[in-house]
GROMACS .gro file of N, CA and C in nm:
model
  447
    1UNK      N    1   8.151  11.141  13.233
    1UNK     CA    2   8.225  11.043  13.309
    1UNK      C    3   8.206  11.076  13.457
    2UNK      N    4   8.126  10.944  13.561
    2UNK     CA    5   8.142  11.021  13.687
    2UNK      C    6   8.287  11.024  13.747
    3UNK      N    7   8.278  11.123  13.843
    3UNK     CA    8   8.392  11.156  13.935
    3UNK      C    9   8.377  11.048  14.033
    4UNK      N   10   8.504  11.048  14.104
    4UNK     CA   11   8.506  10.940  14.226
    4UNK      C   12   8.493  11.084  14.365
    5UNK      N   13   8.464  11.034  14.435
    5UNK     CA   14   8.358  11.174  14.571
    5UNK      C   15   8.501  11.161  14.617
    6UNK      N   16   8.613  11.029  14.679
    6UNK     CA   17   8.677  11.063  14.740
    6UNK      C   18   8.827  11.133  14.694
    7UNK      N   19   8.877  11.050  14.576
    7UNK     CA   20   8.988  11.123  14.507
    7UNK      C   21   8.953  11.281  14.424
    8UNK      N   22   8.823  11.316  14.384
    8UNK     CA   23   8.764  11.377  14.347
    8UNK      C   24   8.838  11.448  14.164
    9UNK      N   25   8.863  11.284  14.088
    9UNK     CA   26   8.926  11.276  13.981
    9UNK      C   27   8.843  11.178  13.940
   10UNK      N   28   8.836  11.150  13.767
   10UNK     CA   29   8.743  11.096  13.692
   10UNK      C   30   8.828  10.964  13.688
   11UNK      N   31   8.769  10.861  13.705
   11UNK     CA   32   8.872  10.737  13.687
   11UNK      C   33   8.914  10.700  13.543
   12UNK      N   34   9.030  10.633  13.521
   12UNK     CA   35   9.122  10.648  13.442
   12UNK      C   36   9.075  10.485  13.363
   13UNK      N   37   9.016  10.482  13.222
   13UNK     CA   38   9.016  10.355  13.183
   13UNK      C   39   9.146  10.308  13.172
   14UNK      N   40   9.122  10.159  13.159
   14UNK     CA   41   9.208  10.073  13.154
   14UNK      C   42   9.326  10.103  13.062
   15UNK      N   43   9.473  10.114  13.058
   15UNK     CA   44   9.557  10.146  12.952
   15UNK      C   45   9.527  10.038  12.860
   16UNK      N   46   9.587  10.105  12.683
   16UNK     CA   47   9.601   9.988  12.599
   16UNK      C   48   9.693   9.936  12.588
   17UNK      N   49   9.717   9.837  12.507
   17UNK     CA   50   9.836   9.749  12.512
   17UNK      C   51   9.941   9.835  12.489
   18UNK      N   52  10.077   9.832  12.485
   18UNK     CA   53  10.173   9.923  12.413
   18UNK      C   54  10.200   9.820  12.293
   19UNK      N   55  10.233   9.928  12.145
   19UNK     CA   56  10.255   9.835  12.025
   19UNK      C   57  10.411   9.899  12.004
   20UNK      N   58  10.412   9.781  11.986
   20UNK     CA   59  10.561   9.769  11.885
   20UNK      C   60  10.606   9.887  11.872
   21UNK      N   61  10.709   9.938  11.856
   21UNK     CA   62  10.740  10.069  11.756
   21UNK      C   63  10.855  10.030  11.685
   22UNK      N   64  10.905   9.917  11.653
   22UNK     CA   65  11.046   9.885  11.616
   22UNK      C   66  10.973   9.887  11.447
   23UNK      N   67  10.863   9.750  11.457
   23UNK     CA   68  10.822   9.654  11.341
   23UNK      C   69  10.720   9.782  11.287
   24UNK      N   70  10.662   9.835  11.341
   24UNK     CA   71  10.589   9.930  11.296
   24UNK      C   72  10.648  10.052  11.248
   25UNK      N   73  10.779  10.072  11.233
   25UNK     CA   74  10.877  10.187  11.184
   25UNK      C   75  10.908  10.104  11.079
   26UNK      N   76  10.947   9.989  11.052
   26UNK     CA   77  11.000   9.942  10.952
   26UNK      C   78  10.873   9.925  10.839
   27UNK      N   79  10.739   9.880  10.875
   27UNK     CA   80  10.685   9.864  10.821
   27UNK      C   81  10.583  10.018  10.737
   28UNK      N   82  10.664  10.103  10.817
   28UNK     CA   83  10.579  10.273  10.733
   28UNK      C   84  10.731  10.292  10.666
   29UNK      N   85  10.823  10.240  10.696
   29UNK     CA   86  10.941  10.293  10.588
   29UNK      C   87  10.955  10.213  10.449
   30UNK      N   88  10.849  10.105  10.486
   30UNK     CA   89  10.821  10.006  10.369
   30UNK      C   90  10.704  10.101  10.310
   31UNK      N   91  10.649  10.192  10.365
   31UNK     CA   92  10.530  10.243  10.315
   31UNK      C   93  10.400  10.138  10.289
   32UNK      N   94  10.389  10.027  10.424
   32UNK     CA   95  10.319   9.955  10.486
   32UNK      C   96  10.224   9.973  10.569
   33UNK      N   97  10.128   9.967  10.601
   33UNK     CA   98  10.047   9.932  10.703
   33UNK      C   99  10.138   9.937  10.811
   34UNK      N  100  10.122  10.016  10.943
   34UNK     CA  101  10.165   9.973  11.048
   34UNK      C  102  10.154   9.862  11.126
   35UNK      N  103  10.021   9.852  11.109
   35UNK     CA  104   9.967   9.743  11.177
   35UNK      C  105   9.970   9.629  11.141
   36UNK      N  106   9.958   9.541  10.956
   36UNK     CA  107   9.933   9.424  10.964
   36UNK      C  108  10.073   9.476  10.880
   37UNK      N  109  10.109   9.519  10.853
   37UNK     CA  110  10.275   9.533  10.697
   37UNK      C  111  10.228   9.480  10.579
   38UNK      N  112  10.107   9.424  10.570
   38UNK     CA  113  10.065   9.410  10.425
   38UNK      C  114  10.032   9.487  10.337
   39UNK      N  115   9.893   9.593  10.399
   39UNK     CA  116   9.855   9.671  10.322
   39UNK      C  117   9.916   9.820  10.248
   40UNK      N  118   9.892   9.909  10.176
   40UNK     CA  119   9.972   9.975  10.131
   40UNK      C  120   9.923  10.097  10.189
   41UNK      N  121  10.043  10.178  10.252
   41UNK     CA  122  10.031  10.327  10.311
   41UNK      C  123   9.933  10.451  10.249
   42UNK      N  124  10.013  10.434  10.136
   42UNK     CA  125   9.969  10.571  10.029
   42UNK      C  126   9.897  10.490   9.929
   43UNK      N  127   9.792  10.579   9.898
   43UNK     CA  128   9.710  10.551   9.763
   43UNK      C  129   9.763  10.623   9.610
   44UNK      N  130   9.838  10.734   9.670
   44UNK     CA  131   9.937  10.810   9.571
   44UNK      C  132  10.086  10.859   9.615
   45UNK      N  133  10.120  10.934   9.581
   45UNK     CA  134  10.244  10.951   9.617
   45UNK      C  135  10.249  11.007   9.770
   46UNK      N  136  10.230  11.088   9.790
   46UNK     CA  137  10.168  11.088   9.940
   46UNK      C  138  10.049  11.121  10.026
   47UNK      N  139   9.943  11.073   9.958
   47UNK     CA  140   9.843  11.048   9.966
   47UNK      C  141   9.812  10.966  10.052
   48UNK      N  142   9.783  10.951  10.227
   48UNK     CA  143   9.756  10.832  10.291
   48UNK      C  144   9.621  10.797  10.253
   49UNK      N  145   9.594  10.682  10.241
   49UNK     CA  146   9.534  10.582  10.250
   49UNK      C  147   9.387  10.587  10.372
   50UNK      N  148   9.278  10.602  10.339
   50UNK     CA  149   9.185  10.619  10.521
   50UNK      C  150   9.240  10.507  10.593
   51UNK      N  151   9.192  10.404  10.518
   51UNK     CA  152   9.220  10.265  10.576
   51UNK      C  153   9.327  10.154  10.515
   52UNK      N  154   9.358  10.068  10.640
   52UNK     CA  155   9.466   9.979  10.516
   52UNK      C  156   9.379   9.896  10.494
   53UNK      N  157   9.371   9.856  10.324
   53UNK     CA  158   9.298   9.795  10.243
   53UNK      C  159   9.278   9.612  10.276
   54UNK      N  160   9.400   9.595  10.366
   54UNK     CA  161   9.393   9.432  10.447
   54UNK      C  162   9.361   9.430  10.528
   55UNK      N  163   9.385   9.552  10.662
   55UNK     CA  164   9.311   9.517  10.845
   55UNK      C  165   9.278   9.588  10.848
   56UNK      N  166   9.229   9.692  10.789
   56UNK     CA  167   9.122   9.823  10.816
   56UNK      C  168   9.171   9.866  10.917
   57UNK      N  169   9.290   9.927  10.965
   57UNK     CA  170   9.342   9.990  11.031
   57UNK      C  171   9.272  10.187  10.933
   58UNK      N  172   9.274  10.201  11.048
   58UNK     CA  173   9.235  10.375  11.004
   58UNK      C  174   9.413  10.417  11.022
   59UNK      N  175   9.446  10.528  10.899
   59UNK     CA  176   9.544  10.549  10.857
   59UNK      C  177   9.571  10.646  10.824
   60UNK      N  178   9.471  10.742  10.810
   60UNK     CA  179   9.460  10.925  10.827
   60UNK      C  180   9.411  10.985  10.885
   61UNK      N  181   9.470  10.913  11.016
   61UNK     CA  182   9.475  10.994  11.152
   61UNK      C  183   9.577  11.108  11.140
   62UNK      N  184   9.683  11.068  11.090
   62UNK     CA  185   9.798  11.136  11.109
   62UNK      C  186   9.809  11.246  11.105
   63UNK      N  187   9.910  11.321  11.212
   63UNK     CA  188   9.954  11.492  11.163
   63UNK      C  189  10.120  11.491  11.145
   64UNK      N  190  10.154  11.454  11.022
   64UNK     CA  191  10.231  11.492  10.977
   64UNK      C  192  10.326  11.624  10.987
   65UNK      N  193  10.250  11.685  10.916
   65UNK     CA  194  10.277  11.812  10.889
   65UNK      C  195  10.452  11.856  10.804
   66UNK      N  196  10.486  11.898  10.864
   66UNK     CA  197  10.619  11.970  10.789
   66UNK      C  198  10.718  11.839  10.833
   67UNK      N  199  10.719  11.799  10.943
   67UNK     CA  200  10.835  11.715  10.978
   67UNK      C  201  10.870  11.592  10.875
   68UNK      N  202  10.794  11.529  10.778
   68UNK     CA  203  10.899  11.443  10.693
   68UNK      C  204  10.937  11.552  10.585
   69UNK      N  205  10.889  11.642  10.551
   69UNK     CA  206  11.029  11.733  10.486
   69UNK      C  207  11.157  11.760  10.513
   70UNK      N  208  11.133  11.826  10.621
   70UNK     CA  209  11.219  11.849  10.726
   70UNK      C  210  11.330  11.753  10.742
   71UNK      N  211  11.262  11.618  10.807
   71UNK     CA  212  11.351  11.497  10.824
   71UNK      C  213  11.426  11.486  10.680
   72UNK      N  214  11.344  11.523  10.584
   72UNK     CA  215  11.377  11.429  10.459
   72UNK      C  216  11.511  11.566  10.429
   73UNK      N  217  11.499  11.661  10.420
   73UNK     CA  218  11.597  11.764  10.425
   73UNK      C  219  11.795  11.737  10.469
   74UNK      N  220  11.723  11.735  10.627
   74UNK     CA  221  11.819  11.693  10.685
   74UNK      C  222  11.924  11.550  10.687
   75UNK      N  223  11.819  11.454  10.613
   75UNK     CA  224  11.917  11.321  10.538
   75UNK      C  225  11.954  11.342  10.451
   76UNK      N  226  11.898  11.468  10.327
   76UNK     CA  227  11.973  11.456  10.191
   76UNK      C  228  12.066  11.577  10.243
   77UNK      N  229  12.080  11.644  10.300
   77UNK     CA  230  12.200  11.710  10.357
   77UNK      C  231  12.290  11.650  10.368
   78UNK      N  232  12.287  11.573  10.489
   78UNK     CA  233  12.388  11.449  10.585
   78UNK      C  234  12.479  11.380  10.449
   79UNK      N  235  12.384  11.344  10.329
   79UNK     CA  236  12.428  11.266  10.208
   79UNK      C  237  12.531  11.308  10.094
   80UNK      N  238  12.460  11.467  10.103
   80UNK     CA  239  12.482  11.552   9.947
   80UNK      C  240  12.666  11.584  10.024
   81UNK      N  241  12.663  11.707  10.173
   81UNK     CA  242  12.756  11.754  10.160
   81UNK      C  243  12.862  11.704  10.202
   82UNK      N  244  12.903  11.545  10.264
   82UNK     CA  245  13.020  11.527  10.253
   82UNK      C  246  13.076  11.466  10.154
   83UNK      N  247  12.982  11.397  10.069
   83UNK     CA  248  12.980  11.367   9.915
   83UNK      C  249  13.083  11.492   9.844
   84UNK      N  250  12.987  11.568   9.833
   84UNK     CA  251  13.030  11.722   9.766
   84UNK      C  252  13.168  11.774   9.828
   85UNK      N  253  13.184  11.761   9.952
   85UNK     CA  254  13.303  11.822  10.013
   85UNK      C  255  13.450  11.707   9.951
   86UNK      N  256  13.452  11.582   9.966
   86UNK     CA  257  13.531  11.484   9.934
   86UNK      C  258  13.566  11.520   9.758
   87UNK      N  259  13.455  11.501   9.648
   87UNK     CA  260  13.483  11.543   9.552
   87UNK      C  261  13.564  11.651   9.512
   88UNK      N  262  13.516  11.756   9.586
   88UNK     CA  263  13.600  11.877   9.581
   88UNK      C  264  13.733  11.895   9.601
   89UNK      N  265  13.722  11.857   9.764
   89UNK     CA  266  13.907  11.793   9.800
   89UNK      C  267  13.981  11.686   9.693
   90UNK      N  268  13.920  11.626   9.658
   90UNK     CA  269  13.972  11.517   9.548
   90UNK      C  270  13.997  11.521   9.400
   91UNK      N  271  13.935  11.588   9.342
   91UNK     CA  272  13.943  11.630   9.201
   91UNK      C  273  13.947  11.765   9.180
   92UNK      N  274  13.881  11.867   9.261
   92UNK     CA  275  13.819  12.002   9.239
   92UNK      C  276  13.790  12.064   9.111
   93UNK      N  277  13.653  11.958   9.076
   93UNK     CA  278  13.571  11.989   8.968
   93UNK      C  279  13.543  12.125   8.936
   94UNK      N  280  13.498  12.219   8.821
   94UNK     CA  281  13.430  12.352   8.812
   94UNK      C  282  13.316  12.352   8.861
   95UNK      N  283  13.277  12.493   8.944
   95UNK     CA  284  13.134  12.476   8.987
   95UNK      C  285  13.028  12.424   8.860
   96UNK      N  286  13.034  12.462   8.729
   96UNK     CA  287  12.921  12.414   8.674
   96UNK      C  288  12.901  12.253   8.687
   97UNK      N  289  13.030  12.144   8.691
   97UNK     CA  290  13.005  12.041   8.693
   97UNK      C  291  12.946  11.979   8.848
   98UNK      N  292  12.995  12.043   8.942
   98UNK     CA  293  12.913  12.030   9.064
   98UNK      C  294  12.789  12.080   9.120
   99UNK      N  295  12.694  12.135   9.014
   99UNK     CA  296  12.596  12.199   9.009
   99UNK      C  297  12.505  12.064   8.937
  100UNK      N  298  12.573  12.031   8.768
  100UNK     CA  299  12.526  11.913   8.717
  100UNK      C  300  12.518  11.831   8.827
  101UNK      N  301  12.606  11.790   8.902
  101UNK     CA  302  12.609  11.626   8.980
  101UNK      C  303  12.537  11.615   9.095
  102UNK      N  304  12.554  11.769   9.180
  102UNK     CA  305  12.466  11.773   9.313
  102UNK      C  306  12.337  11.828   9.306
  103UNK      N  307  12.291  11.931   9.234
  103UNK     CA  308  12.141  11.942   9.207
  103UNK      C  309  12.068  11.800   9.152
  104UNK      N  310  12.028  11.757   9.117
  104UNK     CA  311  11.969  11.652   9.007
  104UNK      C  312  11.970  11.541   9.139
  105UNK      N  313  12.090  11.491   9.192
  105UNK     CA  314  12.121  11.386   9.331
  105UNK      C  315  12.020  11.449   9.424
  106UNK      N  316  11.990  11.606   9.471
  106UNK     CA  317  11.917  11.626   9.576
  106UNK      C  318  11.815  11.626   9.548
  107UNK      N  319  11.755  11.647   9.446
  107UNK     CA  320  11.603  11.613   9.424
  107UNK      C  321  11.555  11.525   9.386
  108UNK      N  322  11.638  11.399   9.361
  108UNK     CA  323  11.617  11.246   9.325
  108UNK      C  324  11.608  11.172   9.478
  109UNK      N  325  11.718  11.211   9.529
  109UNK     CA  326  11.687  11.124   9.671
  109UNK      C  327  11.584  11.212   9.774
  110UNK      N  328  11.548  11.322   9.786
  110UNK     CA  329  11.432  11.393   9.822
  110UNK      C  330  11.296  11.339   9.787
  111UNK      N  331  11.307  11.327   9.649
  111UNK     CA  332  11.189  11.255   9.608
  111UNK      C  333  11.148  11.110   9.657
  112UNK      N  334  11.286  11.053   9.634
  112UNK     CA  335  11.273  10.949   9.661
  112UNK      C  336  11.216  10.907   9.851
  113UNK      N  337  11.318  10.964   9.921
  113UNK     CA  338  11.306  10.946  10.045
  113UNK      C  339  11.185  10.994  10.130
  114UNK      N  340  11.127  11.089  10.054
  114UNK     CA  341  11.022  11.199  10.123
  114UNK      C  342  10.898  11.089  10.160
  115UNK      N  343  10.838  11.034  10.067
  115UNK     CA  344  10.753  10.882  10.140
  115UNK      C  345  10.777  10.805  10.217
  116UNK      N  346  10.913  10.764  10.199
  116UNK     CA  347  10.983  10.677  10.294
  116UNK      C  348  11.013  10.735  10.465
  117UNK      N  349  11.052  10.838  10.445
  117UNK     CA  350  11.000  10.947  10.585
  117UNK      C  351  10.872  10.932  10.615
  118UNK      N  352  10.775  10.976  10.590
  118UNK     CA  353  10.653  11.018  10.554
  118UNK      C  354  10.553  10.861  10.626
  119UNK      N  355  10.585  10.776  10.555
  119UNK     CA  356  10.545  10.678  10.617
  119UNK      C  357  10.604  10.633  10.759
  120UNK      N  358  10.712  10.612  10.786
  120UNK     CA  359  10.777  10.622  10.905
  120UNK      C  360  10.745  10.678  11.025
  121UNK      N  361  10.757  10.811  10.998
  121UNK     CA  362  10.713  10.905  11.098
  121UNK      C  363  10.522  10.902  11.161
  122UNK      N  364  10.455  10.831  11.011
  122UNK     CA  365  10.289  10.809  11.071
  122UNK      C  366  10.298  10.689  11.121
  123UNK      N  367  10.381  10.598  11.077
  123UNK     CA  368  10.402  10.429  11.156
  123UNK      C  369  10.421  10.471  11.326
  124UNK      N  370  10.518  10.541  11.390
  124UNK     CA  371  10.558  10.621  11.487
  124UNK      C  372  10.420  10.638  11.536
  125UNK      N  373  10.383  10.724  11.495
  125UNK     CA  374  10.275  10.838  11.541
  125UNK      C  375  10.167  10.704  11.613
  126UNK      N  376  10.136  10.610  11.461
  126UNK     CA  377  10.070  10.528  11.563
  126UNK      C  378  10.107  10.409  11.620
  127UNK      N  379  10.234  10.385  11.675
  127UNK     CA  380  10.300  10.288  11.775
  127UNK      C  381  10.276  10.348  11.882
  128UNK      N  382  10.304  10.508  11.907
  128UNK     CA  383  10.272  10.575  12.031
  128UNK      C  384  10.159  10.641  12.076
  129UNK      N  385  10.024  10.564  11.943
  129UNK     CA  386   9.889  10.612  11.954
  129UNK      C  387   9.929  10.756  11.966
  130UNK      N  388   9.965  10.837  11.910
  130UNK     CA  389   9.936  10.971  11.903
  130UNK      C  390   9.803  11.045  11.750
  131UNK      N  391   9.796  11.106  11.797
  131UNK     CA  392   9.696  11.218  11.668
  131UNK      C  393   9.570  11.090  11.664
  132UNK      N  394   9.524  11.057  11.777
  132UNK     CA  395   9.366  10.979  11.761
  132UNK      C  396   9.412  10.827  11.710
  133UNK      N  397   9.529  10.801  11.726
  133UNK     CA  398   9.573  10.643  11.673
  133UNK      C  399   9.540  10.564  11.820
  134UNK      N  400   9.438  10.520  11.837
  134UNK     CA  401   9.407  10.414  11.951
  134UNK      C  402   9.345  10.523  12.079
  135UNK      N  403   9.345  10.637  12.068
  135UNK     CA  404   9.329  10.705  12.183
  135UNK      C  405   9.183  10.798  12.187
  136UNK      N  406   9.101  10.783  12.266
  136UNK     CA  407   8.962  10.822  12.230
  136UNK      C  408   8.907  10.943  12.265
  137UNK      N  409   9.036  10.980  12.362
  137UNK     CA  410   8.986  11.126  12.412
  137UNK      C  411   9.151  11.228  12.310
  138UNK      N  412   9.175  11.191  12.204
  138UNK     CA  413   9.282  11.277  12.143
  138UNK      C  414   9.209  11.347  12.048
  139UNK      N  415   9.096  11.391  12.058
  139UNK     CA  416   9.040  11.521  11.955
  139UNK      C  417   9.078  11.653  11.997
  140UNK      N  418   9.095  11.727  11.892
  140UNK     CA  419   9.086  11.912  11.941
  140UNK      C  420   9.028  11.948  12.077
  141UNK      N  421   9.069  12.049  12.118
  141UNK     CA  422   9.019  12.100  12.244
  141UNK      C  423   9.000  12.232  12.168
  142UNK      N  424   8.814  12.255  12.168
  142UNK     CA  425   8.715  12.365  12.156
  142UNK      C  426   8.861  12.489  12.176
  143UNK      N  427   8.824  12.570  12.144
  143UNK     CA  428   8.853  12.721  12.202
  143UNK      C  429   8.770  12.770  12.280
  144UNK      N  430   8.795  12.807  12.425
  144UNK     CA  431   8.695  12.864  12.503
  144UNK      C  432   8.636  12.978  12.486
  145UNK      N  433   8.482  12.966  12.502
  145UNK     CA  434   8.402  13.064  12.462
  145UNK      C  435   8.456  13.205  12.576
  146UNK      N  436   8.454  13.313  12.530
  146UNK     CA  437   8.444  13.422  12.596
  146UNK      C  438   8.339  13.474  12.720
  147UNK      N  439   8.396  13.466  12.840
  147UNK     CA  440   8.234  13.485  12.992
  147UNK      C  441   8.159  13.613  12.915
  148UNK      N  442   8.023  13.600  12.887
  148UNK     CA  443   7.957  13.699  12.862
  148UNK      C  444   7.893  13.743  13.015
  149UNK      N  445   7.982  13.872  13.003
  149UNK     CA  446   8.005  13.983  13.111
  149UNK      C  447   7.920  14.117  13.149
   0.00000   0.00000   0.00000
């Protein structure tokens, strides 16, 4: 890319549009296509998809990583323990029966929700073009070679 001689900085292409992030959250919590909401996110359970199968949107760009666990964690928390706390105050079941009712609930809505995160959070990722979603210079940066001295 040339430099400009007088600012002596590489000029800056044109920005892209900004997209949505409202319709495009709703549409990865649908486990949708961000982009058109038709096509389908995952090819398996969380398995993204390269492309969506209707606008060929590229779709495993994403870096995920730990955060829809995480997220997904922290909602079946928010869910399980004031559930669990109210029951308790209210009836004060034996622990074995609150073991039956709240184990089995946290790994049903975990399961359940963990895609529903999952998609969300990559809908996100690319509303704000992050992890190579619309952005052409978002690859790895090399590790610098060592000055041979």
């Amino acid at each position: 890319m040339p430099i400009d001689v007088k600012t002596g900085t590489a000029p800056h292409p044109a920005e892209p549009a900004p997209r949505d992030w409202k319709p495009a959250l709703l549409n990865g919590a649908r486990m949708r296509c961000p982009h058109c909401g038709q096509g389908r996110m995952f090819n398996a359970y969380l398995k993204v998809n390269h492309a969506c199968p209707v606008c060929g949107e590229v779709l495993d760009l994403h870096k995920a990583d730990d955060a829809p666990p995480y997220f997904t964690i922290t909602i079946v928390a928010h869910i399980v323990v004031p559930a669990l706390l109210v029951v308790e105050q209210t009836w004060a079941p034996p622990e074995w029966l609150h073991a039956v009712i709240w184990l089995p609930l946290c790994l049903i809505l975990s399961l359940v929700l963990l895609p529903i995160v999952k998609g969300g959070l990559i809908a996100l990722q690319w509303a704000f073009r992050m992890h190579g979603f619309g952005v052409d210079d978002d690859e790895p940066v090399p590790e610098p070679k060592p000055d041979a001295a």
